[in-house]
């Protein structure tokens, strides 16, 4: 076989393989596969969610600080004299997954602003002056957390009040 024949065969084979890969290969119906939909929560910025007026009314500073304890749950916190407020998002888990896979001292289902939600104490948090509200939002969850700066502070009452007042604005 001449060098020219081999070159032509190689070029035809390469073109055929490229054509097959563009069509999706063997066993594919040729229909386009849907792209994974971006979750609305992905573009949500927890650090800019609360208005300055809300933060002032909650008794915390308006300056946000990073509060990303684990990489898949970014968020911010705001310090105050009586409490620390934090807000985080998790686009990897929805509300039901979070309930099933988490370890809690308490997980009491309670809607916030008409959304699936729960008052939650993570494992080991009971009696520590910290309380969370987890709310279904935009294909994932948003976690509100209040930590009281003194023992008598009602962290659960405060986190529920804040979630009730603001959860309606979270991404759908």
CSV table of N, CA and C in Angstrom, one decimal:
chain,number,residue,atom,x,y,z
A,1,UNK,N,0.9,-1.2,0.0
A,1,UNK,CA,0.0,0.0,0.0
A,1,UNK,C,0.9,1.2,0.0
A,2,UNK,N,0.6,2.2,-0.8
A,2,UNK,CA,1.4,3.4,-1.0
A,2,UNK,C,1.2,4.3,0.2
A,3,UNK,N,2.1,5.2,0.4
A,3,UNK,CA,2.0,6.2,1.5
A,3,UNK,C,0.8,7.0,1.3
A,4,UNK,N,0.5,7.4,0.0
A,4,UNK,CA,-0.7,8.2,-0.3
A,4,UNK,C,-1.9,7.5,0.1
A,5,UNK,N,-2.1,6.2,-0.2
A,5,UNK,CA,-3.3,5.4,0.1
A,5,UNK,C,-3.5,5.4,1.6
A,6,UNK,N,-2.4,5.1,2.3
A,6,UNK,CA,-2.5,5.1,3.8
A,6,UNK,C,-2.9,6.4,4.4
A,7,UNK,N,-2.5,7.5,3.8
A,7,UNK,CA,-2.9,8.8,4.2
A,7,UNK,C,-4.3,9.1,4.0
A,8,UNK,N,-4.8,8.7,2.8
A,8,UNK,CA,-6.2,8.9,2.5
A,8,UNK,C,-7.1,8.0,3.4
A,9,UNK,N,-6.7,6.8,3.7
A,9,UNK,CA,-7.5,5.9,4.6
A,9,UNK,C,-7.5,6.5,6.0
A,10,UNK,N,-6.3,6.9,6.5
A,10,UNK,CA,-6.2,7.5,7.8
A,10,UNK,C,-7.2,8.7,7.9
A,11,UNK,N,-7.2,9.6,6.9
A,11,UNK,CA,-8.0,10.8,6.9
A,11,UNK,C,-9.5,10.4,6.9
A,12,UNK,N,-9.9,9.4,6.1
A,12,UNK,CA,-11.3,9.0,6.0
A,12,UNK,C,-11.7,8.4,7.3
A,13,UNK,N,-10.8,7.6,7.9
A,13,UNK,CA,-11.2,6.9,9.2
A,13,UNK,C,-11.3,8.0,10.3
A,14,UNK,N,-10.4,9.0,10.3
A,14,UNK,CA,-10.5,10.1,11.3
A,14,UNK,C,-11.8,10.9,11.2
A,15,UNK,N,-12.1,11.2,9.9
A,15,UNK,CA,-13.4,11.9,9.6
A,15,UNK,C,-14.6,11.1,10.1
A,16,UNK,N,-14.6,9.8,9.8
A,16,UNK,CA,-15.7,9.0,10.2
A,16,UNK,C,-15.8,8.9,11.8
A,17,UNK,N,-14.7,8.8,12.5
A,17,UNK,CA,-14.7,8.8,13.9
A,17,UNK,C,-15.2,10.1,14.5
A,18,UNK,N,-14.7,11.2,13.9
A,18,UNK,CA,-15.2,12.5,14.3
A,18,UNK,C,-16.7,12.6,14.1
A,19,UNK,N,-17.2,12.1,13.0
A,19,UNK,CA,-18.6,12.2,12.7
A,19,UNK,C,-19.4,11.4,13.7
A,20,UNK,N,-18.9,10.2,14.1
A,20,UNK,CA,-19.6,9.4,15.1
A,20,UNK,C,-19.7,10.0,16.4
A,21,UNK,N,-18.5,10.6,16.8
A,21,UNK,CA,-18.5,11.3,18.2
A,21,UNK,C,-19.4,12.5,18.2
A,22,UNK,N,-19.5,13.2,17.1
A,22,UNK,CA,-20.4,14.3,17.1
A,22,UNK,C,-21.9,13.9,17.1
A,23,UNK,N,-22.2,12.7,16.7
A,23,UNK,CA,-23.6,12.2,16.7
A,23,UNK,C,-23.9,11.5,18.0
A,24,UNK,N,-23.0,11.4,18.9
A,24,UNK,CA,-23.3,10.8,20.2
A,24,UNK,C,-22.8,9.4,20.3
A,25,UNK,N,-22.3,8.7,19.2
A,25,UNK,CA,-21.8,7.4,19.3
A,25,UNK,C,-22.8,6.3,19.3
A,26,UNK,N,-22.4,5.1,19.4
A,26,UNK,CA,-23.3,4.0,19.3
A,26,UNK,C,-24.3,3.9,20.4
A,27,UNK,N,-25.5,3.5,20.1
A,27,UNK,CA,-26.6,3.4,21.2
A,27,UNK,C,-27.3,4.7,21.5
A,28,UNK,N,-26.8,5.8,21.0
A,28,UNK,CA,-27.5,7.1,21.3
A,28,UNK,C,-28.5,7.3,20.2
A,29,UNK,N,-29.7,7.8,20.7
A,29,UNK,CA,-30.8,8.1,19.7
A,29,UNK,C,-30.5,9.3,18.9
A,30,UNK,N,-29.5,10.0,19.2
A,30,UNK,CA,-29.2,11.2,18.5
A,30,UNK,C,-29.8,12.4,19.1
A,31,UNK,N,-30.8,12.2,20.0
A,31,UNK,CA,-31.4,13.3,20.7
A,31,UNK,C,-30.4,14.0,21.6
A,32,UNK,N,-30.6,15.3,21.7
A,32,UNK,CA,-29.7,16.1,22.6
A,32,UNK,C,-30.0,15.8,24.0
A,33,UNK,N,-29.0,15.6,24.8
A,33,UNK,CA,-29.1,15.4,26.2
A,33,UNK,C,-29.3,16.8,26.9
A,34,UNK,N,-30.3,16.8,27.8
A,34,UNK,CA,-30.5,18.1,28.5
A,34,UNK,C,-29.3,18.5,29.4
A,35,UNK,N,-29.0,19.8,29.3
A,35,UNK,CA,-27.9,20.3,30.2
A,35,UNK,C,-28.4,20.3,31.6
A,36,UNK,N,-27.5,20.0,32.6
A,36,UNK,CA,-28.0,20.1,34.0
A,36,UNK,C,-28.4,21.5,34.3
A,37,UNK,N,-29.6,21.7,34.9
A,37,UNK,CA,-30.1,23.0,35.2
A,37,UNK,C,-29.3,23.6,36.4
A,38,UNK,N,-29.0,24.8,36.3
A,38,UNK,CA,-28.3,25.5,37.4
A,38,UNK,C,-29.4,25.8,38.4
A,39,UNK,N,-29.0,25.6,39.7
A,39,UNK,CA,-30.0,25.8,40.8
A,39,UNK,C,-30.0,27.3,41.1
A,40,UNK,N,-31.2,27.9,41.3
A,40,UNK,CA,-31.2,29.3,41.6
A,40,UNK,C,-30.4,29.7,42.8
A,41,UNK,N,-30.2,28.8,43.7
A,41,UNK,CA,-29.4,29.1,45.0
A,41,UNK,C,-28.0,29.3,44.7
A,42,UNK,N,-27.5,28.7,43.5
A,42,UNK,CA,-26.0,28.9,43.2
A,42,UNK,C,-25.6,30.3,43.2
A,43,UNK,N,-26.4,31.2,42.6
A,43,UNK,CA,-26.0,32.6,42.5
A,43,UNK,C,-26.4,33.4,43.7
A,44,UNK,N,-27.0,32.8,44.7
A,44,UNK,CA,-27.4,33.5,45.9
A,44,UNK,C,-26.2,33.9,46.8
A,45,UNK,N,-26.1,35.1,47.2
A,45,UNK,CA,-25.0,35.6,48.1
A,45,UNK,C,-25.6,35.8,49.5
A,46,UNK,N,-25.2,34.9,50.4
A,46,UNK,CA,-25.7,35.0,51.8
A,46,UNK,C,-25.2,36.3,52.4
A,47,UNK,N,-24.1,36.8,52.0
A,47,UNK,CA,-23.5,37.9,52.7
A,47,UNK,C,-24.2,39.2,52.4
A,48,UNK,N,-25.0,39.3,51.3
A,48,UNK,CA,-25.7,40.5,51.0
A,48,UNK,C,-27.2,40.3,51.1
A,49,UNK,N,-27.7,39.2,51.6
A,49,UNK,CA,-29.1,38.9,51.7
A,49,UNK,C,-29.9,39.9,52.6
A,50,UNK,N,-29.4,40.1,53.8
A,50,UNK,CA,-30.1,41.0,54.8
A,50,UNK,C,-29.8,42.4,54.4
A,51,UNK,N,-30.8,43.3,54.6
A,51,UNK,CA,-30.7,44.7,54.4
A,51,UNK,C,-30.0,45.3,55.6
A,52,UNK,N,-29.3,46.4,55.5
A,52,UNK,CA,-28.7,47.0,56.7
A,52,UNK,C,-29.8,47.3,57.8
A,53,UNK,N,-31.0,47.7,57.3
A,53,UNK,CA,-32.0,48.0,58.3
A,53,UNK,C,-32.5,46.7,59.1
A,54,UNK,N,-32.5,45.6,58.4
A,54,UNK,CA,-32.9,44.3,59.0
A,54,UNK,C,-31.8,44.0,60.1
A,55,UNK,N,-30.5,44.1,59.6
A,55,UNK,CA,-29.4,43.7,60.5
A,55,UNK,C,-29.4,44.6,61.8
A,56,UNK,N,-29.7,45.9,61.6
A,56,UNK,CA,-29.8,46.8,62.8
A,56,UNK,C,-30.9,46.4,63.7
A,57,UNK,N,-32.1,46.1,63.1
A,57,UNK,CA,-33.2,45.7,63.9
A,57,UNK,C,-33.0,44.3,64.6
A,58,UNK,N,-32.1,43.5,64.1
A,58,UNK,CA,-31.8,42.2,64.8
A,58,UNK,C,-30.8,42.4,65.9
A,59,UNK,N,-30.2,43.6,65.9
A,59,UNK,CA,-29.2,43.9,66.9
A,59,UNK,C,-27.8,43.5,66.6
A,60,UNK,N,-27.5,43.4,65.3
A,60,UNK,CA,-26.1,43.0,64.9
A,60,UNK,C,-25.6,44.1,64.0
A,61,UNK,N,-24.3,44.0,63.8
A,61,UNK,CA,-23.6,45.0,63.0
A,61,UNK,C,-24.0,44.8,61.5
A,62,UNK,N,-23.8,45.8,60.7
A,62,UNK,CA,-24.1,45.6,59.3
A,62,UNK,C,-22.9,45.1,58.4
A,63,UNK,N,-21.8,45.0,59.0
A,63,UNK,CA,-20.6,44.5,58.3
A,63,UNK,C,-20.6,42.9,58.4
A,64,UNK,N,-20.6,42.3,57.3
A,64,UNK,CA,-20.5,40.8,57.2
A,64,UNK,C,-19.1,40.3,57.3
A,65,UNK,N,-18.9,39.2,58.0
A,65,UNK,CA,-17.7,38.5,58.0
A,65,UNK,C,-17.9,37.1,57.5
A,66,UNK,N,-16.8,36.5,56.9
A,66,UNK,CA,-16.9,35.2,56.3
A,66,UNK,C,-17.3,34.2,57.4
A,67,UNK,N,-18.2,33.3,57.1
A,67,UNK,CA,-18.6,32.2,58.0
A,67,UNK,C,-18.8,30.9,57.2
A,68,UNK,N,-17.7,30.5,56.6
A,68,UNK,CA,-17.7,29.3,55.8
A,68,UNK,C,-16.9,28.2,56.5
A,69,UNK,N,-17.6,27.4,57.3
A,69,UNK,CA,-17.0,26.3,58.1
A,69,UNK,C,-16.6,25.1,57.3
A,70,UNK,N,-17.4,24.8,56.2
A,70,UNK,CA,-17.1,23.8,55.3
A,70,UNK,C,-17.3,24.3,53.9
A,71,UNK,N,-16.5,23.9,52.9
A,71,UNK,CA,-16.5,24.5,51.6
A,71,UNK,C,-17.8,24.5,50.8
A,72,UNK,N,-18.6,23.5,51.1
A,72,UNK,CA,-19.9,23.3,50.3
A,72,UNK,C,-21.0,24.1,51.0
A,73,UNK,N,-20.7,24.9,52.1
A,73,UNK,CA,-21.7,25.7,52.8
A,73,UNK,C,-21.2,27.1,53.0
A,74,UNK,N,-21.0,27.9,52.0
A,74,UNK,CA,-20.4,29.2,52.2
A,74,UNK,C,-21.5,30.1,52.9
A,75,UNK,N,-21.0,31.1,53.6
A,75,UNK,CA,-21.9,32.0,54.2
A,75,UNK,C,-21.1,33.1,54.9
A,76,UNK,N,-21.9,33.9,55.7
A,76,UNK,CA,-21.4,35.1,56.4
A,76,UNK,C,-22.0,35.1,57.8
A,77,UNK,N,-21.4,35.9,58.7
A,77,UNK,CA,-21.9,36.2,60.0
A,77,UNK,C,-21.9,37.6,60.3
A,78,UNK,N,-22.7,38.0,61.3
A,78,UNK,CA,-22.8,39.4,61.7
A,78,UNK,C,-22.8,39.4,63.3
A,79,UNK,N,-21.9,40.1,63.9
A,79,UNK,CA,-21.8,40.2,65.3
A,79,UNK,C,-22.6,41.2,66.0
A,80,UNK,N,-23.1,40.9,67.1
A,80,UNK,CA,-23.9,41.9,67.9
A,80,UNK,C,-23.6,41.7,69.4
A,81,UNK,N,-24.1,42.6,70.2
A,81,UNK,CA,-23.9,42.6,71.7
A,81,UNK,C,-24.5,41.3,72.3
A,82,UNK,N,-25.7,41.0,71.8
A,82,UNK,CA,-26.5,39.9,72.4
A,82,UNK,C,-26.3,38.6,71.7
A,83,UNK,N,-26.0,38.7,70.4
A,83,UNK,CA,-25.9,37.4,69.6
A,83,UNK,C,-25.0,37.6,68.4
A,84,UNK,N,-24.8,36.4,67.7
A,84,UNK,CA,-24.1,36.4,66.4
A,84,UNK,C,-25.1,35.7,65.5
A,85,UNK,N,-25.3,36.3,64.4
A,85,UNK,CA,-26.2,35.8,63.4
A,85,UNK,C,-25.4,35.3,62.2
A,86,UNK,N,-25.7,34.1,61.7
A,86,UNK,CA,-25.0,33.7,60.5
A,86,UNK,C,-26.0,33.1,59.5
A,87,UNK,N,-25.6,33.2,58.2
A,87,UNK,CA,-26.5,32.7,57.1
A,87,UNK,C,-25.6,31.9,56.1
A,88,UNK,N,-25.9,30.7,55.8
A,88,UNK,CA,-25.1,29.9,54.9
A,88,UNK,C,-26.1,29.2,53.9
A,89,UNK,N,-25.5,28.9,52.7
A,89,UNK,CA,-26.3,28.2,51.7
A,89,UNK,C,-25.6,26.8,51.4
A,90,UNK,N,-26.4,25.9,51.0
A,90,UNK,CA,-25.9,24.5,50.6
A,90,UNK,C,-26.7,24.1,49.4
A,91,UNK,N,-26.0,24.1,48.2
A,91,UNK,CA,-26.6,23.8,47.0
A,91,UNK,C,-26.5,22.3,46.7
A,92,UNK,N,-25.8,21.6,47.5
A,92,UNK,CA,-25.6,20.1,47.2
A,92,UNK,C,-26.7,19.2,47.8
A,93,UNK,N,-27.4,19.7,48.8
A,93,UNK,CA,-28.4,18.9,49.4
A,93,UNK,C,-29.8,19.7,49.4
A,94,UNK,N,-30.9,18.9,49.2
A,94,UNK,CA,-32.2,19.6,49.4
A,94,UNK,C,-32.6,19.3,50.8
A,95,UNK,N,-33.8,19.8,51.2
A,95,UNK,CA,-34.2,19.7,52.6
A,95,UNK,C,-34.4,18.3,53.1
A,96,UNK,N,-35.0,17.4,52.3
A,96,UNK,CA,-35.1,16.0,52.7
A,96,UNK,C,-33.8,15.3,52.8
A,97,UNK,N,-32.9,15.5,51.9
A,97,UNK,CA,-31.6,14.9,52.0
A,97,UNK,C,-30.9,15.4,53.3
A,98,UNK,N,-30.9,16.6,53.5
A,98,UNK,CA,-30.2,17.2,54.7
A,98,UNK,C,-30.8,16.6,56.0
A,99,UNK,N,-32.1,16.4,56.1
A,99,UNK,CA,-32.7,15.8,57.3
A,99,UNK,C,-32.2,14.4,57.4
A,100,UNK,N,-32.2,13.6,56.3
A,100,UNK,CA,-31.8,12.2,56.4
A,100,UNK,C,-30.3,12.0,56.7
A,101,UNK,N,-29.4,12.9,56.2
A,101,UNK,CA,-28.0,12.6,56.3
A,101,UNK,C,-27.3,13.3,57.5
A,102,UNK,N,-28.0,14.3,58.1
A,102,UNK,CA,-27.4,15.0,59.2
A,102,UNK,C,-27.5,14.3,60.5
A,103,UNK,N,-26.7,14.8,61.5
A,103,UNK,CA,-26.8,14.3,62.8
A,103,UNK,C,-27.2,15.5,63.7
A,104,UNK,N,-28.3,15.3,64.4
A,104,UNK,CA,-28.9,16.4,65.1
A,104,UNK,C,-29.3,16.0,66.6
A,105,UNK,N,-29.2,17.0,67.4
A,105,UNK,CA,-29.8,16.8,68.8
A,105,UNK,C,-31.3,17.0,68.6
A,106,UNK,N,-31.7,17.9,67.7
A,106,UNK,CA,-33.1,18.2,67.4
A,106,UNK,C,-33.3,18.5,66.0
A,107,UNK,N,-34.4,18.0,65.4
A,107,UNK,CA,-34.8,18.5,64.0
A,107,UNK,C,-36.3,18.5,64.1
A,108,UNK,N,-36.9,19.7,64.3
A,108,UNK,CA,-38.3,19.8,64.4
A,108,UNK,C,-38.8,20.5,63.2
A,109,UNK,N,-39.6,19.8,62.3
A,109,UNK,CA,-40.1,20.4,61.1
A,109,UNK,C,-41.0,21.6,61.4
A,110,UNK,N,-40.8,22.7,60.8
A,110,UNK,CA,-41.6,23.9,61.0
A,110,UNK,C,-41.4,24.8,59.8
A,111,UNK,N,-42.5,25.1,59.1
A,111,UNK,CA,-42.4,26.0,57.9
A,111,UNK,C,-42.0,27.4,58.3
A,112,UNK,N,-41.2,28.0,57.4
A,112,UNK,CA,-40.8,29.4,57.6
A,112,UNK,C,-41.3,30.2,56.3
A,113,UNK,N,-42.1,31.2,56.5
A,113,UNK,CA,-42.6,32.0,55.3
A,113,UNK,C,-43.2,31.1,54.2
A,114,UNK,N,-43.9,30.0,54.6
A,114,UNK,CA,-44.5,29.1,53.7
A,114,UNK,C,-43.6,28.1,53.0
A,115,UNK,N,-42.4,28.0,53.4
A,115,UNK,CA,-41.4,27.1,52.8
A,115,UNK,C,-41.1,25.9,53.8
A,116,UNK,N,-40.7,24.8,53.3
A,116,UNK,CA,-40.3,23.7,54.1
A,116,UNK,C,-39.2,24.1,55.0
A,117,UNK,N,-39.2,23.8,56.2
A,117,UNK,CA,-38.2,24.3,57.1
A,117,UNK,C,-38.2,23.5,58.4
A,118,UNK,N,-37.2,23.7,59.3
A,118,UNK,CA,-37.1,23.1,60.6
A,118,UNK,C,-36.2,23.9,61.5
A,119,UNK,N,-36.6,23.8,62.8
A,119,UNK,CA,-35.7,24.3,63.8
A,119,UNK,C,-34.7,23.1,64.1
A,120,UNK,N,-33.5,23.4,64.2
A,120,UNK,CA,-32.5,22.4,64.3
A,120,UNK,C,-31.4,22.7,65.3
A,121,UNK,N,-31.0,21.7,66.0
A,121,UNK,CA,-29.8,21.7,66.8
A,121,UNK,C,-28.8,20.7,66.3
A,122,UNK,N,-27.6,21.0,65.9
A,122,UNK,CA,-26.7,20.0,65.4
A,122,UNK,C,-26.2,19.2,66.6
A,123,UNK,N,-25.7,18.0,66.3
A,123,UNK,CA,-25.3,17.1,67.4
A,123,UNK,C,-24.3,17.8,68.3
A,124,UNK,N,-24.5,17.8,69.6
A,124,UNK,CA,-23.6,18.4,70.5
A,124,UNK,C,-24.0,19.8,70.8
A,125,UNK,N,-25.0,20.4,70.2
A,125,UNK,CA,-25.3,21.8,70.4
A,125,UNK,C,-26.3,22.1,71.5
A,126,UNK,N,-27.0,21.0,71.9
A,126,UNK,CA,-28.0,21.2,73.0
A,126,UNK,C,-27.4,21.9,74.2
A,127,UNK,N,-28.0,22.9,74.7
A,127,UNK,CA,-27.6,23.6,75.9
A,127,UNK,C,-26.4,24.5,75.6
A,128,UNK,N,-26.0,24.8,74.4
A,128,UNK,CA,-24.8,25.6,74.1
A,128,UNK,C,-25.2,27.0,73.7
A,129,UNK,N,-26.5,27.3,73.6
A,129,UNK,CA,-26.9,28.7,73.3
A,129,UNK,C,-26.8,29.0,71.8
A,130,UNK,N,-26.9,27.9,71.0
A,130,UNK,CA,-26.9,28.1,69.5
A,130,UNK,C,-28.1,27.3,69.0
A,131,UNK,N,-28.8,27.9,68.0
A,131,UNK,CA,-29.9,27.3,67.3
A,131,UNK,C,-29.9,27.6,65.9
A,132,UNK,N,-30.4,26.7,65.1
A,132,UNK,CA,-30.5,26.9,63.6
A,132,UNK,C,-31.9,26.8,63.1
A,133,UNK,N,-32.1,27.4,62.0
A,133,UNK,CA,-33.3,27.2,61.2
A,133,UNK,C,-32.8,26.8,59.8
A,134,UNK,N,-33.3,25.7,59.3
A,134,UNK,CA,-32.9,25.3,57.9
A,134,UNK,C,-34.2,25.5,57.1
A,135,UNK,N,-34.0,26.1,55.9
A,135,UNK,CA,-35.1,26.4,55.0
A,135,UNK,C,-34.8,26.0,53.6
A,136,UNK,N,-35.8,25.3,53.0
A,136,UNK,CA,-35.7,24.9,51.6
A,136,UNK,C,-35.7,26.2,50.7
A,137,UNK,N,-34.7,26.2,49.8
A,137,UNK,CA,-34.6,27.4,48.9
A,137,UNK,C,-33.9,27.1,47.6
A,138,UNK,N,-34.4,27.4,46.5
A,138,UNK,CA,-33.7,27.4,45.2
A,138,UNK,C,-33.0,26.1,44.8
A,139,UNK,N,-33.5,25.0,45.2
A,139,UNK,CA,-32.9,23.7,44.8
A,139,UNK,C,-31.9,23.2,45.9
A,140,UNK,N,-31.8,23.9,47.0
A,140,UNK,CA,-30.9,23.5,48.1
A,140,UNK,C,-31.5,23.9,49.4
A,141,UNK,N,-30.7,24.3,50.3
A,141,UNK,CA,-31.1,24.8,51.6
A,141,UNK,C,-30.3,26.0,52.0
A,142,UNK,N,-31.0,26.8,52.9
A,142,UNK,CA,-30.3,27.9,53.5
A,142,UNK,C,-30.4,27.7,55.0
A,143,UNK,N,-29.3,27.9,55.7
A,143,UNK,CA,-29.2,27.7,57.2
A,143,UNK,C,-29.0,29.0,57.9
A,144,UNK,N,-29.9,29.4,58.7
A,144,UNK,CA,-29.8,30.5,59.6
A,144,UNK,C,-29.3,30.0,60.9
A,145,UNK,N,-28.4,30.7,61.6
A,145,UNK,CA,-27.9,30.3,62.9
A,145,UNK,C,-27.8,31.5,63.8
A,146,UNK,N,-28.3,31.4,65.0
A,146,UNK,CA,-28.1,32.4,66.0
A,146,UNK,C,-27.4,31.8,67.2
A,147,UNK,N,-26.3,32.5,67.6
A,147,UNK,CA,-25.6,32.1,68.8
A,147,UNK,C,-25.7,33.2,69.8
A,148,UNK,N,-26.3,32.9,71.0
A,148,UNK,CA,-26.4,33.9,72.1
A,148,UNK,C,-25.1,34.1,72.7
A,149,UNK,N,-24.9,35.4,73.1
A,149,UNK,CA,-23.7,35.8,73.8
A,149,UNK,C,-23.8,35.7,75.3
A,150,UNK,N,-24.9,35.2,75.8
A,150,UNK,CA,-25.1,35.0,77.3
A,150,UNK,C,-26.1,33.9,77.4
A,151,UNK,N,-26.0,33.1,78.6
A,151,UNK,CA,-26.8,31.9,78.7
A,151,UNK,C,-28.3,32.0,78.6
A,152,UNK,N,-28.9,33.2,79.1
A,152,UNK,CA,-30.3,33.3,79.1
A,152,UNK,C,-30.9,33.7,77.7
A,153,UNK,N,-30.1,33.9,76.7
A,153,UNK,CA,-30.5,34.4,75.4
A,153,UNK,C,-31.3,33.3,74.7
A,154,UNK,N,-32.5,33.6,74.2
A,154,UNK,CA,-33.3,32.6,73.5
A,154,UNK,C,-32.9,32.5,72.0
A,155,UNK,N,-31.9,31.7,71.7
A,155,UNK,CA,-31.3,31.6,70.4
A,155,UNK,C,-32.4,31.0,69.4
A,156,UNK,N,-33.1,30.0,69.9
A,156,UNK,CA,-34.1,29.4,69.0
A,156,UNK,C,-35.3,30.3,68.7
A,157,UNK,N,-35.7,31.1,69.7
A,157,UNK,CA,-36.8,32.1,69.4
A,157,UNK,C,-36.3,33.1,68.4
A,158,UNK,N,-35.1,33.6,68.6
A,158,UNK,CA,-34.6,34.6,67.7
A,158,UNK,C,-34.4,34.1,66.3
A,159,UNK,N,-33.8,32.9,66.1
A,159,UNK,CA,-33.6,32.4,64.8
A,159,UNK,C,-34.9,32.1,64.0
A,160,UNK,N,-35.9,31.7,64.8
A,160,UNK,CA,-37.2,31.4,64.2
A,160,UNK,C,-37.8,32.7,63.7
A,161,UNK,N,-37.7,33.8,64.5
A,161,UNK,CA,-38.3,35.1,64.2
A,161,UNK,C,-37.6,35.6,62.9
A,162,UNK,N,-36.3,35.5,62.8
A,162,UNK,CA,-35.5,36.1,61.7
A,162,UNK,C,-35.9,35.3,60.4
A,163,UNK,N,-35.9,34.0,60.5
A,163,UNK,CA,-36.3,33.1,59.4
A,163,UNK,C,-37.7,33.4,58.9
A,164,UNK,N,-38.6,33.6,59.8
A,164,UNK,CA,-40.0,33.9,59.5
A,164,UNK,C,-40.1,35.2,58.7
A,165,UNK,N,-39.3,36.2,59.2
A,165,UNK,CA,-39.4,37.5,58.6
A,165,UNK,C,-38.7,37.6,57.2
A,166,UNK,N,-37.7,36.7,56.9
A,166,UNK,CA,-36.9,36.9,55.7
A,166,UNK,C,-37.0,35.8,54.7
A,167,UNK,N,-37.4,34.6,55.1
A,167,UNK,CA,-37.3,33.4,54.2
A,167,UNK,C,-38.1,33.6,52.9
A,168,UNK,N,-39.1,34.4,52.9
A,168,UNK,CA,-39.9,34.6,51.7
A,168,UNK,C,-39.1,35.1,50.5
A,169,UNK,N,-38.0,35.8,50.8
A,169,UNK,CA,-37.2,36.4,49.8
A,169,UNK,C,-36.1,35.5,49.3
A,170,UNK,N,-35.9,34.3,49.8
A,170,UNK,CA,-34.9,33.4,49.4
A,170,UNK,C,-35.3,32.9,47.9
A,171,UNK,N,-34.3,32.5,47.2
A,171,UNK,CA,-34.6,32.0,45.8
A,171,UNK,C,-35.6,30.8,45.8
A,172,UNK,N,-36.4,30.8,44.8
A,172,UNK,CA,-37.4,29.7,44.7
A,172,UNK,C,-36.8,28.4,44.2
